[in-house]
XYZ file of C-alpha atoms in Angstrom:
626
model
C 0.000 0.000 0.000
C 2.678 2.338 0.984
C 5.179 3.759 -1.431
C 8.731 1.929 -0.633
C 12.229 2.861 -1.829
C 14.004 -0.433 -1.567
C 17.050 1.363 -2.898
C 17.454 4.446 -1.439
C 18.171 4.593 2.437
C 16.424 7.149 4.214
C 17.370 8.901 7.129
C 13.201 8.874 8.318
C 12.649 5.880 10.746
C 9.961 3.496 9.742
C 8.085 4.896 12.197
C 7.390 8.479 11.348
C 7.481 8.056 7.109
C 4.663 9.272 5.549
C 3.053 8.807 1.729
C 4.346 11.458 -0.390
C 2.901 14.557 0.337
C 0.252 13.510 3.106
C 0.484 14.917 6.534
C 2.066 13.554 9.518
C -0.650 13.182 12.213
C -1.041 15.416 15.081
C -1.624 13.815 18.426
C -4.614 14.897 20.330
C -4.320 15.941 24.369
C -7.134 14.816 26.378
C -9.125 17.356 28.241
C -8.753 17.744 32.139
C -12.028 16.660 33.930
C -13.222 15.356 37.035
C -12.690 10.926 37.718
C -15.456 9.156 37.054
C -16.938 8.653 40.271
C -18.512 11.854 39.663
C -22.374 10.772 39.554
C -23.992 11.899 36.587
C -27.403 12.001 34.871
C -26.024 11.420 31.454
C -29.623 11.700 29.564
C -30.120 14.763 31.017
C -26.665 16.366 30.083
C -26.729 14.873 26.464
C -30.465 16.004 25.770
C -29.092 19.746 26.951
C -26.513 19.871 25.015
C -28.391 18.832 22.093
C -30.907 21.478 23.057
C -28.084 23.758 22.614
C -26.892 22.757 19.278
C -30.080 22.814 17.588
C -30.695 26.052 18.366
C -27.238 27.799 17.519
C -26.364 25.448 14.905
C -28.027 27.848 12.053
C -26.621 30.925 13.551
C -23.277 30.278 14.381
C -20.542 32.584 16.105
C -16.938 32.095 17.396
C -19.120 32.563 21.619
C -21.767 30.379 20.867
C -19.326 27.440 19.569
C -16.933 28.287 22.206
C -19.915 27.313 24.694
C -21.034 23.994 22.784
C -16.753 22.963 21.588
C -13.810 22.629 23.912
C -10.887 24.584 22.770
C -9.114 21.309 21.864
C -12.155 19.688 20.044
C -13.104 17.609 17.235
C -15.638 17.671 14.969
C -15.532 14.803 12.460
C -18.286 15.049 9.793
C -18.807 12.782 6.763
C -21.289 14.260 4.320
C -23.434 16.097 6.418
C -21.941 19.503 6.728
C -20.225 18.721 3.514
C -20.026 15.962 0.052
C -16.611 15.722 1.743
C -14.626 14.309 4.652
C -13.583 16.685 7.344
C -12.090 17.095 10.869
C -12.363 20.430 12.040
C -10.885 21.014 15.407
C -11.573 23.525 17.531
C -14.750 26.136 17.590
C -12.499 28.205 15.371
C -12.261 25.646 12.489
C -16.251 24.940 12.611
C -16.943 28.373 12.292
C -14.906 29.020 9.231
C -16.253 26.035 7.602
C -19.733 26.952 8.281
C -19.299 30.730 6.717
C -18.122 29.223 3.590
C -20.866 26.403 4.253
C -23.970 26.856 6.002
C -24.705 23.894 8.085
C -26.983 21.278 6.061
C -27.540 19.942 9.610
C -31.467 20.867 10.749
C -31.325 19.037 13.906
C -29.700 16.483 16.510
C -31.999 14.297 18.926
C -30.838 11.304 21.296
C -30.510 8.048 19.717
C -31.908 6.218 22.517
C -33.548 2.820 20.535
C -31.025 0.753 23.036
C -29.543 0.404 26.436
C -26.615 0.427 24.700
C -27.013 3.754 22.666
C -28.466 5.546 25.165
C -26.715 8.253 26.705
C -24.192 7.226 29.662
C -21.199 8.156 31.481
C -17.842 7.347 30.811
C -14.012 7.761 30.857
C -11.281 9.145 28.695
C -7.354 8.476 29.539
C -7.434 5.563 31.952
C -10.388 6.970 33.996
C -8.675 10.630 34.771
C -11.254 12.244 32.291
C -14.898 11.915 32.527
C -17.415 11.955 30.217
C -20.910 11.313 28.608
C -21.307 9.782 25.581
C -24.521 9.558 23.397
C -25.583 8.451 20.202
C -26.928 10.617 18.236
C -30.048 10.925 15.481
C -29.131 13.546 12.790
C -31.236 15.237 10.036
C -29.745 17.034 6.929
C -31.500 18.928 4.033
C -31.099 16.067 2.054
C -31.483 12.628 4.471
C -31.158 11.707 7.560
C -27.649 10.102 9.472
C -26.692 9.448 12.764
C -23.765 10.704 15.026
C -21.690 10.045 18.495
C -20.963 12.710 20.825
C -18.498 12.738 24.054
C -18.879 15.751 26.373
C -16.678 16.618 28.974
C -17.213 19.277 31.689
C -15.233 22.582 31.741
C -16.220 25.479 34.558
C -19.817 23.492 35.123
C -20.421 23.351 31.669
C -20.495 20.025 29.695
C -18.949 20.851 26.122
C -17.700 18.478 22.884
C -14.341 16.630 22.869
C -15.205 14.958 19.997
C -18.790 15.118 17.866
C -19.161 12.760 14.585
C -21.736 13.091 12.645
C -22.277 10.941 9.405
C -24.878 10.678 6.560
C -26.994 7.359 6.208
C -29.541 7.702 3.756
C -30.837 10.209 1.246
C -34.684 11.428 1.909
C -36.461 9.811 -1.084
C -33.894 7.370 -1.997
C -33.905 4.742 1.120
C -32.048 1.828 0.713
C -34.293 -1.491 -0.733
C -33.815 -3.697 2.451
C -35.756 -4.141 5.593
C -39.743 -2.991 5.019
C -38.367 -1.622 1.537
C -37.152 -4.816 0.357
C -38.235 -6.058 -3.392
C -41.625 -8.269 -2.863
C -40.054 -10.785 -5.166
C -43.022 -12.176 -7.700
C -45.508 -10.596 -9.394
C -48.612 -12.240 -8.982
C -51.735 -12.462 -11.402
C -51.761 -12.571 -14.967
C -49.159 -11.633 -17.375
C -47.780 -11.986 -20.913
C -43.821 -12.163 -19.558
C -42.943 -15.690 -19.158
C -38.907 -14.514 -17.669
C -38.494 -16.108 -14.448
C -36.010 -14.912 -12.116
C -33.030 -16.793 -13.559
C -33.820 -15.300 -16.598
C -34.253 -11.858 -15.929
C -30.864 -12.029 -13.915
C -28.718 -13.235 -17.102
C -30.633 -10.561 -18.828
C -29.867 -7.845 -16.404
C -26.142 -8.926 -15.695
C -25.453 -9.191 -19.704
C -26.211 -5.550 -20.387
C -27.533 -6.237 -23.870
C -30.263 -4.025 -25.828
C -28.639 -1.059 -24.831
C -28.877 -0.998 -21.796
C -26.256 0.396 -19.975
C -24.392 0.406 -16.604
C -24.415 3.526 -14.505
C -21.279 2.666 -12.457
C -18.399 0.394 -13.907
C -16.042 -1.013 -10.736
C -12.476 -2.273 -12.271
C -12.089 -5.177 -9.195
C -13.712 -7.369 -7.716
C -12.021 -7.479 -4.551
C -14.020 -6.390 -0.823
C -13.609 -2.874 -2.552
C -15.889 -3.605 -5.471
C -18.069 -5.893 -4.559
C -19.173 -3.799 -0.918
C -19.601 -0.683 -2.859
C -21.352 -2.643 -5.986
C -23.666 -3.825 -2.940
C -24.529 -0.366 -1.554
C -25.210 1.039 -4.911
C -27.544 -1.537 -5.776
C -29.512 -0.922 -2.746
C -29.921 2.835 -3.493
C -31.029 1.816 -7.002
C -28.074 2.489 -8.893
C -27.208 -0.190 -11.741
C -23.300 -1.550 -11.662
C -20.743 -3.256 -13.382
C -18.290 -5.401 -11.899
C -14.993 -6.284 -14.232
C -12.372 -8.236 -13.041
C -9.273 -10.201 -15.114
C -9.176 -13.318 -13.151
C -11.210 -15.859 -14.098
C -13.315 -16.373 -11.145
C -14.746 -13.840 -8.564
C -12.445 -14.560 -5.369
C -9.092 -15.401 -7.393
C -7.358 -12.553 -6.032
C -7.491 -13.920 -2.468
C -7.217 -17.719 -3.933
C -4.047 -16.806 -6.027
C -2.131 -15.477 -2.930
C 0.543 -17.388 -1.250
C -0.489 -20.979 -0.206
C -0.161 -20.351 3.548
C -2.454 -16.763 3.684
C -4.907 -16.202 6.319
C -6.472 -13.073 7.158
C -4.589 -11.451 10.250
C -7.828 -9.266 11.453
C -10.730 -11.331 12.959
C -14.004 -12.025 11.563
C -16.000 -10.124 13.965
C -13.973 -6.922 12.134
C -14.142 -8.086 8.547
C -17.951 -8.547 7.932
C -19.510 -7.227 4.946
C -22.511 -5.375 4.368
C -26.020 -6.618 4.364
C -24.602 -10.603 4.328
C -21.781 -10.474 7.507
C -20.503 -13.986 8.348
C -22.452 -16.782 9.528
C -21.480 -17.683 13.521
C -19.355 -21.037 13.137
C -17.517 -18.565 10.577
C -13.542 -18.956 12.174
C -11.931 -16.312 13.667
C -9.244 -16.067 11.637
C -10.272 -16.638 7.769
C -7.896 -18.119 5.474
C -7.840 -16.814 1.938
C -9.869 -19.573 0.062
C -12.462 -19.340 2.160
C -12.877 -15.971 1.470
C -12.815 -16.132 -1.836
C -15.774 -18.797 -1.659
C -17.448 -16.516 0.133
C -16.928 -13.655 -2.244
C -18.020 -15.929 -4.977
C -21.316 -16.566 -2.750
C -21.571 -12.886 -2.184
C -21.791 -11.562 -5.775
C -24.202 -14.544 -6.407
C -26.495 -14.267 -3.133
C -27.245 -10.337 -3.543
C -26.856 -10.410 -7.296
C -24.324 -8.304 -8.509
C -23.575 -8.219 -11.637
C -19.933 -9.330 -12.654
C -17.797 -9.653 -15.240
C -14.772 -11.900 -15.241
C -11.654 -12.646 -17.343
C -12.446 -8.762 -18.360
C -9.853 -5.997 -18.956
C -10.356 -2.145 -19.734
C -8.286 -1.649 -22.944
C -9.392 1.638 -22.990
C -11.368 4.893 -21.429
C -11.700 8.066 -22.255
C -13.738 10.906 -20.099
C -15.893 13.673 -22.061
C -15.777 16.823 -20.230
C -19.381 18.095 -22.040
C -21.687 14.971 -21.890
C -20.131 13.697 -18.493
C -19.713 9.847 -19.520
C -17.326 7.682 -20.223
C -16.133 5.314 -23.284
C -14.514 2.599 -22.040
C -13.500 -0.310 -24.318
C -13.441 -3.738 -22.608
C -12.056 -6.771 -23.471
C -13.706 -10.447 -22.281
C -13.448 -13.970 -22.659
C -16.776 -15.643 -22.740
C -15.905 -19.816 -24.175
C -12.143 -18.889 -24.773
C -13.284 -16.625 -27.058
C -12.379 -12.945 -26.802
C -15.199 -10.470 -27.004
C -15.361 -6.791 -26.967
C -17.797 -4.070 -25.696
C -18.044 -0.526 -25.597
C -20.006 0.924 -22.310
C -20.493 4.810 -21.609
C -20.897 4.811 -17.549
C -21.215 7.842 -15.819
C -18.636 7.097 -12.711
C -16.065 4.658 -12.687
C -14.526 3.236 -9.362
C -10.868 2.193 -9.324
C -11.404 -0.899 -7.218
C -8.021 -2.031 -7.548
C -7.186 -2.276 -3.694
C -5.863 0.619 -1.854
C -2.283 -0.250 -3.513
C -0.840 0.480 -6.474
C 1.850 -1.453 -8.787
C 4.208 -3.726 -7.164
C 7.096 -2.136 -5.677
C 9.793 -4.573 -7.458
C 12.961 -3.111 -6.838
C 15.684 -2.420 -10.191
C 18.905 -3.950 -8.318
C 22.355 -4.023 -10.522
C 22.491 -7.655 -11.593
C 18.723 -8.852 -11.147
C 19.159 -10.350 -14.174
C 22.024 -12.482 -13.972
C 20.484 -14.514 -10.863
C 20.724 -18.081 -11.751
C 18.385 -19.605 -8.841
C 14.875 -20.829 -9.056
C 12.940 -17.967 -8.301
C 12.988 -14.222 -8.191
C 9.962 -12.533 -7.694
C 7.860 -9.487 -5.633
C 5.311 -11.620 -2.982
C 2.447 -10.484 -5.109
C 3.776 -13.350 -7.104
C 4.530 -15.654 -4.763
C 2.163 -18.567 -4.949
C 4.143 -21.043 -2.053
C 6.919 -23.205 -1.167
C 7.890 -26.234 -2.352
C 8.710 -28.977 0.366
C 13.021 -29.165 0.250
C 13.530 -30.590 2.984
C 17.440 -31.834 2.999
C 18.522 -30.472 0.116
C 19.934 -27.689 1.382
C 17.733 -24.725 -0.047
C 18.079 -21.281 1.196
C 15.461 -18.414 0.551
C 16.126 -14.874 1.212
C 12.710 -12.840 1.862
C 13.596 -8.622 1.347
C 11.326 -6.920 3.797
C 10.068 -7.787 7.001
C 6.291 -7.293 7.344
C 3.441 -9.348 7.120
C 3.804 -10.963 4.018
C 7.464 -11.153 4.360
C 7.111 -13.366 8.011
C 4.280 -15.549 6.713
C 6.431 -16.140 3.656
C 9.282 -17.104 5.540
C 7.451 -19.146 7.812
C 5.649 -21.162 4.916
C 10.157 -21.725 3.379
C 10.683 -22.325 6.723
C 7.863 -25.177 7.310
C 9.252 -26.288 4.022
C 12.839 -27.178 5.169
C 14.631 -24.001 3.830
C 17.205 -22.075 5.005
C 15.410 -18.763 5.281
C 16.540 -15.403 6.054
C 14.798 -12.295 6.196
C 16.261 -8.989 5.519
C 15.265 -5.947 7.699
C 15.737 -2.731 5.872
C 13.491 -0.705 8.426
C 12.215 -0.959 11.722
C 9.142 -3.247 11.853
C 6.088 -2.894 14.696
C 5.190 -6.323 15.728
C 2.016 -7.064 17.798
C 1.184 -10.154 18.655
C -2.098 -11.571 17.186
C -3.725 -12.822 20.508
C -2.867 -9.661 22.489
C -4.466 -7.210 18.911
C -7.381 -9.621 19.549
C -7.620 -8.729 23.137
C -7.481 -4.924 22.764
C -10.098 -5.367 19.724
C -12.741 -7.348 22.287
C -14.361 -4.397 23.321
C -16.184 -3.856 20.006
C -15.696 -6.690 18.398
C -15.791 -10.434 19.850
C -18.858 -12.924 20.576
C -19.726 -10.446 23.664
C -19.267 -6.999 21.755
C -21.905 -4.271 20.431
C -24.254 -4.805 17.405
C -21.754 -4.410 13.974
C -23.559 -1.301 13.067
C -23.036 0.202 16.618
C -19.538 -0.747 16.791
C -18.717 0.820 13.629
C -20.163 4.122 14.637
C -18.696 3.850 17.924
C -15.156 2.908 16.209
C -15.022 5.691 13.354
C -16.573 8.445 15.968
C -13.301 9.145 17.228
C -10.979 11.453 15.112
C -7.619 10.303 13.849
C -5.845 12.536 16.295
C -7.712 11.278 19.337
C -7.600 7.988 18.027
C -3.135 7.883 18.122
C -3.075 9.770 21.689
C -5.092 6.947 22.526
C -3.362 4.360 21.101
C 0.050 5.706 22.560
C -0.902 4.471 25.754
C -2.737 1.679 24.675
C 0.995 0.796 23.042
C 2.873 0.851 26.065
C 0.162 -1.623 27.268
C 0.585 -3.874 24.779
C 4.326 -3.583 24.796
C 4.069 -4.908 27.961
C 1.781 -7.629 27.478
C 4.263 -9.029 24.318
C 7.558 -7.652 25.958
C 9.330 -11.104 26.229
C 8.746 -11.637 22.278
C 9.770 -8.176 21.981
C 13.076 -8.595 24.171
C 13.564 -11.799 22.558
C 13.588 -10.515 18.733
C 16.211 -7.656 19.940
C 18.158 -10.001 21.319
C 18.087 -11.852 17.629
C 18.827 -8.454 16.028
C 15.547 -7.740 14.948
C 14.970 -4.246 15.009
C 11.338 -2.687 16.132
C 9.240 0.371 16.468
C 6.233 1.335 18.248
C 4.475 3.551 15.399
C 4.381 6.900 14.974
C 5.256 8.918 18.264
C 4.561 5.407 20.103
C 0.960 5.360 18.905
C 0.684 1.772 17.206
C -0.218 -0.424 14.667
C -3.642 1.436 12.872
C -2.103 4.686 13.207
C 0.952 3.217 11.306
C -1.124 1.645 9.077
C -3.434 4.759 7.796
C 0.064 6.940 7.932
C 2.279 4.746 5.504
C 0.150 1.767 4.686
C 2.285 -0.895 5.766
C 5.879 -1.367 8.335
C 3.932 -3.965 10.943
C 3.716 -7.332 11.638
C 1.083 -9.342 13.472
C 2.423 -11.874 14.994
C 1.123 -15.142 14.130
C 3.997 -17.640 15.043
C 7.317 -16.083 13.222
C 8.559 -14.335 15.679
C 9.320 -17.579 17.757
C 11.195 -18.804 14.713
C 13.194 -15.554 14.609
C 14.311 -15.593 18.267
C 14.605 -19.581 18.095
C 17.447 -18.733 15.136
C 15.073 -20.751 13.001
C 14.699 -18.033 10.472
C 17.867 -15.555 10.386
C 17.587 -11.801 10.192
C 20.290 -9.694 8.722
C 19.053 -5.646 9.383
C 19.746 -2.141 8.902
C 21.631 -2.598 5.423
C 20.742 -1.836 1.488
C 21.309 -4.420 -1.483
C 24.082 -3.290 -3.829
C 23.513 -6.373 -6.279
C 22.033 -9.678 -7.092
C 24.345 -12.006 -8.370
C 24.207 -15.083 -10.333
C 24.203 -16.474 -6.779
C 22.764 -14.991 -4.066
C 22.871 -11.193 -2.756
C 25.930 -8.597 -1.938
C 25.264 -5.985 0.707
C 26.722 -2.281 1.313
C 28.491 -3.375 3.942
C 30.480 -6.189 1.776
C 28.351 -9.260 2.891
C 27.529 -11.620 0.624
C 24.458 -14.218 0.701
C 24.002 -17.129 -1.346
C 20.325 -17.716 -1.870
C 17.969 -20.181 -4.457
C 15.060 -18.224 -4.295
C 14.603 -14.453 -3.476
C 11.213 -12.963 -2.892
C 11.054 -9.234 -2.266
C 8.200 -8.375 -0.082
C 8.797 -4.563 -0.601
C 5.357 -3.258 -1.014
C 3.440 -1.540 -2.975
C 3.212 1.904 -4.847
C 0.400 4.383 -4.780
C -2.485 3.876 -6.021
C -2.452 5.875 -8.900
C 0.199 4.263 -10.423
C -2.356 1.373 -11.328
C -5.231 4.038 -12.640
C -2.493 5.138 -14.837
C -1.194 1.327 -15.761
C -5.263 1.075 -17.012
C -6.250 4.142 -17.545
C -3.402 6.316 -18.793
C -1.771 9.373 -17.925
C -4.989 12.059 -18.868
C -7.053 10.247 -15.767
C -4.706 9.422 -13.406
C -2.706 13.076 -14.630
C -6.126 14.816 -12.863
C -6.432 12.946 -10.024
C -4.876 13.147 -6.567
C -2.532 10.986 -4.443
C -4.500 8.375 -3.065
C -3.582 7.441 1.593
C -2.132 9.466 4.022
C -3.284 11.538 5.767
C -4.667 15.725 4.716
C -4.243 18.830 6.463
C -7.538 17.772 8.881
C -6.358 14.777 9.317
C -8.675 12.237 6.966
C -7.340 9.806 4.621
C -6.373 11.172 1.085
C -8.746 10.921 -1.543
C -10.293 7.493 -1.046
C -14.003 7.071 -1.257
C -14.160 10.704 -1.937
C -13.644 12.623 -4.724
C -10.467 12.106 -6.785
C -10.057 15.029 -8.658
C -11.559 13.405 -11.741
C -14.933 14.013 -12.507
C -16.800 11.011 -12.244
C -13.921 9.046 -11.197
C -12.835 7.308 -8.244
C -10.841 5.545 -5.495
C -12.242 2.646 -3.319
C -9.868 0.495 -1.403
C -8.937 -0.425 2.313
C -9.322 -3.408 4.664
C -12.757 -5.546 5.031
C -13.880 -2.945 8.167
C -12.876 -0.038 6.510
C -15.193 -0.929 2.997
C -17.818 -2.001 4.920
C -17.963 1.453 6.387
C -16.477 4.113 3.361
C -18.481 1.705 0.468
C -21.556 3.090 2.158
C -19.872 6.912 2.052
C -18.904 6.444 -2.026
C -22.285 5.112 -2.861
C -24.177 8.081 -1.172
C -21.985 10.451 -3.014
C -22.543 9.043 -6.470
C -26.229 8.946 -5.490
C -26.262 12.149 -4.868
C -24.832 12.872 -7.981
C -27.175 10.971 -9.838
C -30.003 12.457 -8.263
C -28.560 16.254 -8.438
C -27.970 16.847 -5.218
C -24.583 17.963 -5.399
């Protein structure tokens, strides 16, 4: 995901890197506050507060803010205030957005359809800050949403720390599930004799003209959640993907892959996993499951299906985009005009293979980036050494499958890695999500309420907590000259993650090997060559090795969109992770800089939660609302 110069050292630790011209995250102070043995009547202050909002909300000024925001405060918004993304901190910030923007916001209420949503008191930083939190109901000129508030007193009066507030649904344009769901059969007489099979080979062919609306190039979690939302806000898609079946991007991965976030995290909209679904999900599975997915709500997809060609037109706002699809081993081609296309690619780019001196002249049995890794072969006593470039997780579960496989495996450390052990991630995850956490929809809300900045001051002592809990795997991987980090300014794995996209390691049995001297680790030092035998290092080493896989990462993700779109797309639109000036995610499942073009990527969670976001935008679109 990240951008990685395997060439060039840098004098930036792992840690603190950033994608090329993103932001480098601020970190958040809590607010001082009373403990929480404070009794409270947390419906009461919520319900005032809200009281308060409504009615300054239309009329806003720097005094009225100041007594509703915190100095430090956060407001996170996604398409309410805004078509965009923003966290504005401080009254200051608001106010300047809403001169430029008048609020779209009409009202707040308390959410209180559950024990669990209804307003109650509760802590920030270890229990030294209190606070009451509520769920919120929010209406917009244009739909309805919900929200999450955290107040915290200041001089008797309870103000915002952080307020989120998020669109849901569009007035008019409801999603087609629960009481809105399709009735299924038309009943009575009537001259069609189209069943549903039929109507669905009809619909998914696209023939007699008709036309898709959206076309999604992947058919990863990225298209197929966002392909789901639009079709329950009535908006027709197209799914194209090159490998032959839906799920072969998962199945095609390296033999030993399962998913290192649990399952209770990784549900998908409208169809989430069924209970005796395993924690952990190895990659077939999902790929079966993805299969089922596109089949069970009805998507329609195209496989073994490239884009040869596109081309935007700035006056009629469509596209022409020339695909190319085997249907019987023969190769067929069609010409669709969408309005939007979504680059659901992943949130990576092109395989960062590195150009080392000599590449060429390697004589052993394979040299290739993981992408293409597809497993080991079993070698056991014959003496087979594999060197693995890179040292996060793809490079450990790669070296673990050599090392299962009787090779001689080293890894080499460029950079300093953040490893977390698996059990002890799934232990700090519990809270919202595990057998005995909230509702999915709750825990999202609860989850993406707190702004990025909050989120790593949190996480920095959450860090040092689970430091502790993994410290003699920790010790023991220094000892084997394994070199680590604990994230940017100490704050942890996710923060890492949506700074640089990768530089971590969950832990899911390789460390053991590394400390064991199982697998060897040779840090801190750049490649100078590949020769015909192995590997020679600045530092003069040299490393014999029969198979070198260089798990180096990936570039942004506009170097794909300009790999299959060309250089007049991908020339307009905008670098895609990181983090902005306010501190949200670059250009993902917002808009790209492209007219009717865009980005959709990320982990299961985060597409369960941003393929919602995308959709609502290009419905809005469609229905002229922005």
């Amino acid at each position: 995901m990240g951008s990685v110069a395997v060439q060039s050292p840098t004098s930036v630790p792992s840690s603190d890197r950033v994608e090329p011209g993103s932001f480098p995250l601020t970190t958040a102070q809590f607010p001082t506050g009373g403990s929480n043995s404070k009794p409270v009547n947390a419906h009461d202050i919520a319900s005032k507060w809200v009281s308060s909002f409504n009615q300054n909300i239309k009329s806003p000024s720097l005094s009225t803010l100041s007594e509703l925001f915190l100095t430090e405060s956060y407001w996170r918004d996604q398409l309410c205030l805004t078509w965009d993304f923003h966290t504005l901190a401080g009254p200051s910030k608001i106010l300047s957005l809403l001169k430029t923007n008048p609020s779209r916001i009409t009202s707040l209420s308390l959410d209180t359809s559950s024990s669990y949503r209804s307003p109650q008191s509760s802590s920030l930083n270890n229990e030294e800050v209190q606070t009451v939190q509520a769920f919120l109901k929010v209406e917009t000129d244009v739909g309805s949403g919900e929200g999450f508030v955290r107040l915290v007193e200041a001089e008797g009066v309870w103000k915002v720390f952080t307020l989120f507030t998020f669109l849901k649904q569009l007035r008019g344009f409801e999603e087609a599930i629960g009481k809105k769901r399709p009735y299924g059969v038309k009943h009575g007489e009537h001259d069609s004799q189209e069943n549903w099979a039929d109507r669905r080979k009809i619909e998914e062919a696209f023939e007699g003209g008709e036309e898709p609306t959206v076309l999604i190039v992947g058919a990863g979690q990225s298209g197929l959640t966002v392909a789901a939302r639009l079709k329950m806000l009535g908006i027709k898609s197209l799914i194209v993907d090159r490998e032959d079946r839906i799920g072969d991007n998962w199945r095609s991965r390296y033999h030993q892959l399962v998913l290192h976030d649990c399952v209770w995290f990784d549900h998908l909209p409208y169809m989430p996993f069924p209970e005796y679904w395993p924690i952990f999900t190895p990659k077939d599975k999902l790929g079966d499951w993805f299969e089922s997915y596109v089949k069970l709500l009805e998507l329609n997809a195209w496989t073994k299906t490239t884009v040869s060609k596109a081309a935007w037109d700035d006056k009629s706002a469509h596209w022409t985009v020339d695909l190319e699809r085997v249907v019987d081993g023969n190769t067929q081609s069609r010409v669709l005009h969408p309005k939007h296309i979504i680059q659901a690619t992943g949130a990576s780019g092109e395989p960062n293979m590195p150009n080392i001196k000599g590449m060429s002249t390697f004589t052993g049995s394979r040299l290739v980036h993981s992408s293409s890794f597809t497993g080991a072969l079993p070698a056991h006593g014959q003496n087979k050494r594999a060197v693995i470039v890179g040292c996060c997780n793809s490079a450990h579960d790669i070296a673990q499958a050599y090392h299962k496989n009787g090779y001689s495996v080293t890894l080499i450390q460029r950079s300093t890695t953040l490893v977390l052990n698996a059990d002890t991630n799934l232990r700090h995850m519990a809270g919202l999500w595990s057998d005995d956490g909230p509702a999915t929809d709750d825990a999202d809300v609860v989850f993406m309420s707190v702004p990025n900045a909050v989120v790593k001051r949190m996480n920095i002592d959450m860090t040092v907590v689970q430091a502790g809990e993994d410290c003699e795997t920790l010790e023991g991987l220094e000892r084997a000259g394994f070199r680590l980090d604990k994230g940017p300014d100490g704050s942890g794995l996710w923060i890492k993650y949506l700074q640089r996209g990768g530089g971590y390691y969950i832990d899911v049995g390789c460390s053991q090997l590394i400390i064991d001297g199982k697998i060897k680790v040779k840090s801190g030092c750049e490649i100078s060559e590949i020769t015909a035998k192995g590997l020679v290092f600045e530092d003069g080493e040299s490393m014999e090795a029969d198979e070198i896989i260089f798990a180096t990462g990936y570039l942004n993700m506009r170097t794909q969109c300009r790999k299959i779109f060309g250089d007049e797309v991908a020339d307009r639109t905008r670098d895609v992770w990181g983090f902005d000036e306010e501190g949200e995610i670059r250009t993902l499942w917002r808009g790209s800089g492209h007219p009717g073009f865009w980005f959709m990527g990320g982990n299961l969670a985060l597409c369960r939660w941003y393929s919602r976001m995308l959709a609502l935008q290009i419905k809005g679109v469609e229905e002229g609302l922005m």
